[in-house]
Short mmCIF file of C-alpha atoms in Angstrom, two decimals:
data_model
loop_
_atom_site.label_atom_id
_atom_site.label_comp_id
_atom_site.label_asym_id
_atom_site.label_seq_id
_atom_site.Cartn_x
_atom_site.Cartn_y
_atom_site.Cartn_z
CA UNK P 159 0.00 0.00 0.00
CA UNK P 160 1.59 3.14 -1.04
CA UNK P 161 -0.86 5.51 0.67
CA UNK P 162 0.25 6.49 4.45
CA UNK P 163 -0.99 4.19 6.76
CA UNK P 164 -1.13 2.21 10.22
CA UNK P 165 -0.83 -1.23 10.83
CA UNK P 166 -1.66 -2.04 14.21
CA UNK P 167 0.58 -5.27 15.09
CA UNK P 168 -1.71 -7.14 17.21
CA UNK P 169 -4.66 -7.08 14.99
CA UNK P 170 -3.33 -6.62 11.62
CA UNK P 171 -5.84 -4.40 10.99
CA UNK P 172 -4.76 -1.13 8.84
CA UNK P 173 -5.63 2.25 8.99
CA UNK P 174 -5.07 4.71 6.10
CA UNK P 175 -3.75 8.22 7.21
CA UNK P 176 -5.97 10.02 4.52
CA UNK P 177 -7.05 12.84 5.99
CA UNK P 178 -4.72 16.24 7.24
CA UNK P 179 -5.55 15.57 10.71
CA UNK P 180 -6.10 11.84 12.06
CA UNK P 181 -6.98 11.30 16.01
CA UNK P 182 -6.04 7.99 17.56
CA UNK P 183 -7.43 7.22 20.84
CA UNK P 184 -9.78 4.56 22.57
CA UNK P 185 -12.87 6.97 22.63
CA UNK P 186 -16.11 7.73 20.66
CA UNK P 187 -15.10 10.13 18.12
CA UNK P 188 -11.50 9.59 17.01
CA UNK P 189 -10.41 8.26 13.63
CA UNK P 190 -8.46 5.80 14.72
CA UNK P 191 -9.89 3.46 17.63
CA UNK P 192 -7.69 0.94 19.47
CA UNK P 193 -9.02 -1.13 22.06
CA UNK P 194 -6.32 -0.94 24.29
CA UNK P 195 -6.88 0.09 28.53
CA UNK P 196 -2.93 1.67 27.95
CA UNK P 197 -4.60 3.79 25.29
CA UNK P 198 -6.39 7.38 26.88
CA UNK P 199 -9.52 8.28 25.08
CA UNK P 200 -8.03 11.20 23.07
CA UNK P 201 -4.15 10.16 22.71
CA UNK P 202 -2.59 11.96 19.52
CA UNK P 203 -2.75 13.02 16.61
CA UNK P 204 -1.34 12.05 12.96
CA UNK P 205 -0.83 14.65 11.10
CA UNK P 206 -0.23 15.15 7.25
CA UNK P 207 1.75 18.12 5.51
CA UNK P 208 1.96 17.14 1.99
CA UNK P 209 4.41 13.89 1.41
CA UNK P 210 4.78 14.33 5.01
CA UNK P 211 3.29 12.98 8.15
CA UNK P 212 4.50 13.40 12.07
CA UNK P 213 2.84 12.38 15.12
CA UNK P 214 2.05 14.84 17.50
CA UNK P 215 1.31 13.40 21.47
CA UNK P 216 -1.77 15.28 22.65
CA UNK P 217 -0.10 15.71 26.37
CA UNK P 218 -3.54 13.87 27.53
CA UNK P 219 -1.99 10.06 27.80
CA UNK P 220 -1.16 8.82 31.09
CA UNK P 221 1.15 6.36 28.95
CA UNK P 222 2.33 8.24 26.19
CA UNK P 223 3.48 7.99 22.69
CA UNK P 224 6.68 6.61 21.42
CA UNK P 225 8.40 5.93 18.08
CA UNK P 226 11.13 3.24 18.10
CA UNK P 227 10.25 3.33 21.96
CA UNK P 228 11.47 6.45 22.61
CA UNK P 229 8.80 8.70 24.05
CA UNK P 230 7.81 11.91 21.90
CA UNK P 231 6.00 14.88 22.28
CA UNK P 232 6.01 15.03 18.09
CA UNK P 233 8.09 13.58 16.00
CA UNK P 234 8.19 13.32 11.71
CA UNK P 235 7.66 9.89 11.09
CA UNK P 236 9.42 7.83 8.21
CA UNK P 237 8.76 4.37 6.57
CA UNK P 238 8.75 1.25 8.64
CA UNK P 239 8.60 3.18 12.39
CA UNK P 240 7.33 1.98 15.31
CA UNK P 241 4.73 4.17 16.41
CA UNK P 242 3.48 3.53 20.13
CA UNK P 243 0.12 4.49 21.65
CA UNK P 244 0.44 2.96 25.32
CA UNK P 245 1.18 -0.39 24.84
CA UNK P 246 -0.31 -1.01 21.76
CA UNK P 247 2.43 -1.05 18.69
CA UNK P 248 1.69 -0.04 15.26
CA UNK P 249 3.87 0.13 12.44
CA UNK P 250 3.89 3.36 9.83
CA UNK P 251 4.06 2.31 5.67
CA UNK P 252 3.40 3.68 2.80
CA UNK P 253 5.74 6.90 3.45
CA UNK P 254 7.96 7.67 0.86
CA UNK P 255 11.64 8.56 1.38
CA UNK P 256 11.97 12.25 1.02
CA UNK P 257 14.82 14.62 -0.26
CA UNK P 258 15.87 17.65 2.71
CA UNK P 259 14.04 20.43 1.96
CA UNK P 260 13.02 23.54 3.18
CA UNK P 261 9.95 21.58 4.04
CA UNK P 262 11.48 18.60 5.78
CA UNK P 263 14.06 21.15 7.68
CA UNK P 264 11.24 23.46 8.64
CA UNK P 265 9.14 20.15 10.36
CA UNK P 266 12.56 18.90 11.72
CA UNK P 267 12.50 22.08 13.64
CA UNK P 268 9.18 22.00 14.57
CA UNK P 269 9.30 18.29 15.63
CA UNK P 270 9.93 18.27 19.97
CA UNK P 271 13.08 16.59 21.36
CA UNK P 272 12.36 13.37 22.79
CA UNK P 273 11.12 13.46 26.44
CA UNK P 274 10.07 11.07 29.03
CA UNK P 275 7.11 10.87 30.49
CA UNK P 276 8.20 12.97 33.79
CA UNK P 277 8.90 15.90 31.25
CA UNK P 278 5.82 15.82 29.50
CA UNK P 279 4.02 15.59 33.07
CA UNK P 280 6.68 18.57 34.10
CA UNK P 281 5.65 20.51 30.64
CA UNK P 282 2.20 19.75 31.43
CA UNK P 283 1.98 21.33 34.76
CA UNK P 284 4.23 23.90 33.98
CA UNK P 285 2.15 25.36 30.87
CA UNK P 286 -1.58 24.49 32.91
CA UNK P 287 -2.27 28.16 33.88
CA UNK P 288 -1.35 29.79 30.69
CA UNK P 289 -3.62 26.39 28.53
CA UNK P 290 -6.73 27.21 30.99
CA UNK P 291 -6.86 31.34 30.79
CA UNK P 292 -7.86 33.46 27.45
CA UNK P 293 -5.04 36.08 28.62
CA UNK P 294 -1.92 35.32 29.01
CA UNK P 295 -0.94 34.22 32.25
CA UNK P 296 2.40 33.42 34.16
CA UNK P 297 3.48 29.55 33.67
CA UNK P 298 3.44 27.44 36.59
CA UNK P 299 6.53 28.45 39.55
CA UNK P 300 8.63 24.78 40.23
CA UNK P 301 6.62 24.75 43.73
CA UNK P 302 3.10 25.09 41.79
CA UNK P 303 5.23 21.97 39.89
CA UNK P 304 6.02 20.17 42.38
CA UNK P 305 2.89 20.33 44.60
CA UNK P 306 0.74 19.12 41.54
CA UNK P 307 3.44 15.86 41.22
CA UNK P 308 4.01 15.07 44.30
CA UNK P 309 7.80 15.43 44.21
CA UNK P 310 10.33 18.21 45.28
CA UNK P 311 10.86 20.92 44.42
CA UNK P 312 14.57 20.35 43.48
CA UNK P 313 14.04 17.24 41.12
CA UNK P 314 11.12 19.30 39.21
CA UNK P 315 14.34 22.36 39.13
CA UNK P 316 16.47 19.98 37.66
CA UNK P 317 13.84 18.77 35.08
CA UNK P 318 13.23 22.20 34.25
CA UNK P 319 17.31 22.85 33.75
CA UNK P 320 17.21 19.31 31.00
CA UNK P 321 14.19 20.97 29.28
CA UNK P 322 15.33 24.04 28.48
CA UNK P 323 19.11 22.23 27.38
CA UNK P 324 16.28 20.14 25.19
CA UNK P 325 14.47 23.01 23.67
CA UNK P 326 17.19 25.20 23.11
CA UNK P 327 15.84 27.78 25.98
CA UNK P 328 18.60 30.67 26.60
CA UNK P 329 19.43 31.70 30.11
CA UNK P 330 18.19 35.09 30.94
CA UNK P 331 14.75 36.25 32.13
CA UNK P 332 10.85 34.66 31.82
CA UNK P 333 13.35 31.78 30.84
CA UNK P 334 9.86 29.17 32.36
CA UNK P 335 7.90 31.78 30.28
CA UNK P 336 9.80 31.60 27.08
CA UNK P 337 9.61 27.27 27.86
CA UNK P 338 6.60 27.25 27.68
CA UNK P 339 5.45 29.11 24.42
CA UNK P 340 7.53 27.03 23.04
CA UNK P 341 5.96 23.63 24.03
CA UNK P 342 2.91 25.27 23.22
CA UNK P 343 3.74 26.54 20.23
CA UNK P 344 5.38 23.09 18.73
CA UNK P 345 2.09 21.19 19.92
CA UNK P 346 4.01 19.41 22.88
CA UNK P 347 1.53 20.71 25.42
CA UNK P 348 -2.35 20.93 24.02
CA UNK P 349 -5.08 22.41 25.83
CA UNK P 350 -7.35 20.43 27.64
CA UNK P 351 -10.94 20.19 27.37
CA UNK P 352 -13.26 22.50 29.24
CA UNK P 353 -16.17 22.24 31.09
CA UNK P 354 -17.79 24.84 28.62
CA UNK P 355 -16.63 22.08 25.60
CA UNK P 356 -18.29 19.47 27.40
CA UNK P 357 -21.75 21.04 27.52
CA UNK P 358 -21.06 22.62 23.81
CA UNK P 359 -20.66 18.46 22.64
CA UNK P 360 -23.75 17.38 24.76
CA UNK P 361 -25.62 20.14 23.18
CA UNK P 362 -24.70 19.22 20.12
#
């Protein structure tokens, strides 16, 4: 099949990747539904820029995403990876090999180091305030961090110190605030679901 798709190991079943934007989760709704309990409802996104396609974790997933096995907040994808939702394994075809250009390098810089899980949780807390207000709002301090995780202070400092090594984050001032526009901005860090939503879907 030369169209992008997923295979999803266990099953065999495959899913074409035909639209710009395909969801992948265990809930009503998505594109892509995979029976899986490691699986959250709404767990990422595939997304397609012409011969292109990256996957993009939606920050929801208590489990996360990985390609290869290497968690990722988004990553390009290329022929023959091992995308992972959870626990469940699928395998990406039907991507062609592509020459660099100003496309690829533009989505290469766009595409989020690889994190573990404690960093997306760390990214997630830290960028909370500024995903729930209309205005912009300070990011989360390292104690707001900490208190939400249930770990010190210190290890979510030293988290903070990897991330911005990660994402290329300058020393000098807002240095949490300029982290987290940056997460935000690259898709690592989504924002979630509102009461308001809710009652918008049920109405509708």
């Amino acid at each position: 099949m030369d169209t992008p798709h997923l295979r999803l190991e266990e099953t065999g079943d495959v899913f074409v990747l035909g639209d710009e934007v395909t969801t992948v989760g265990r809930g009503e709704g998505v594109d892509i539904a995979i029976d899986d309990p490691s699986v959250s409802r709404l767990h990422a996104e595939i997304v397609r820029r012409g011969q292109h396609v990256y996957v993009s974790d939606l920050g929801l997933s208590i489990n996360g995403t990985r390609v290869n096995g290497r968690p990722v907040g988004r990553r390009v994808l290329t022929d023959g990876d091992v995308l992972s939702f959870g626990t469940a394994r699928t395998r990406v075809g039907g991507i062609a090999a592509q020459p660099d250009s100003d496309d690829t390098v533009e989505l290469r810089r766009i595409s989020a180091p690889d994190l573990t899980r404690r960093e997306l949780e760390v990214l997630t807390a830290l960028c909370r305030p500024a995903l729930q207000q209309d205005a912009f709002v300070a990011p989360a301090t390292a104690k707001d961090i900490a208190d939400e995780l249930v770990v010190t202070e210190a290890a979510v400092k030293q988290h903070l110190l990897r991330l911005y090594q990660k994402f290329r984050i300058a020393e000098g001032v807002n240095r949490r605030a300029r982290l987290a526009n940056e997460v935000i901005s690259a898709g690592v860090v989504r924002p979630l679901p509102t009461d308001q939503d809710a009652d918008v879907r049920r109405a509708g």
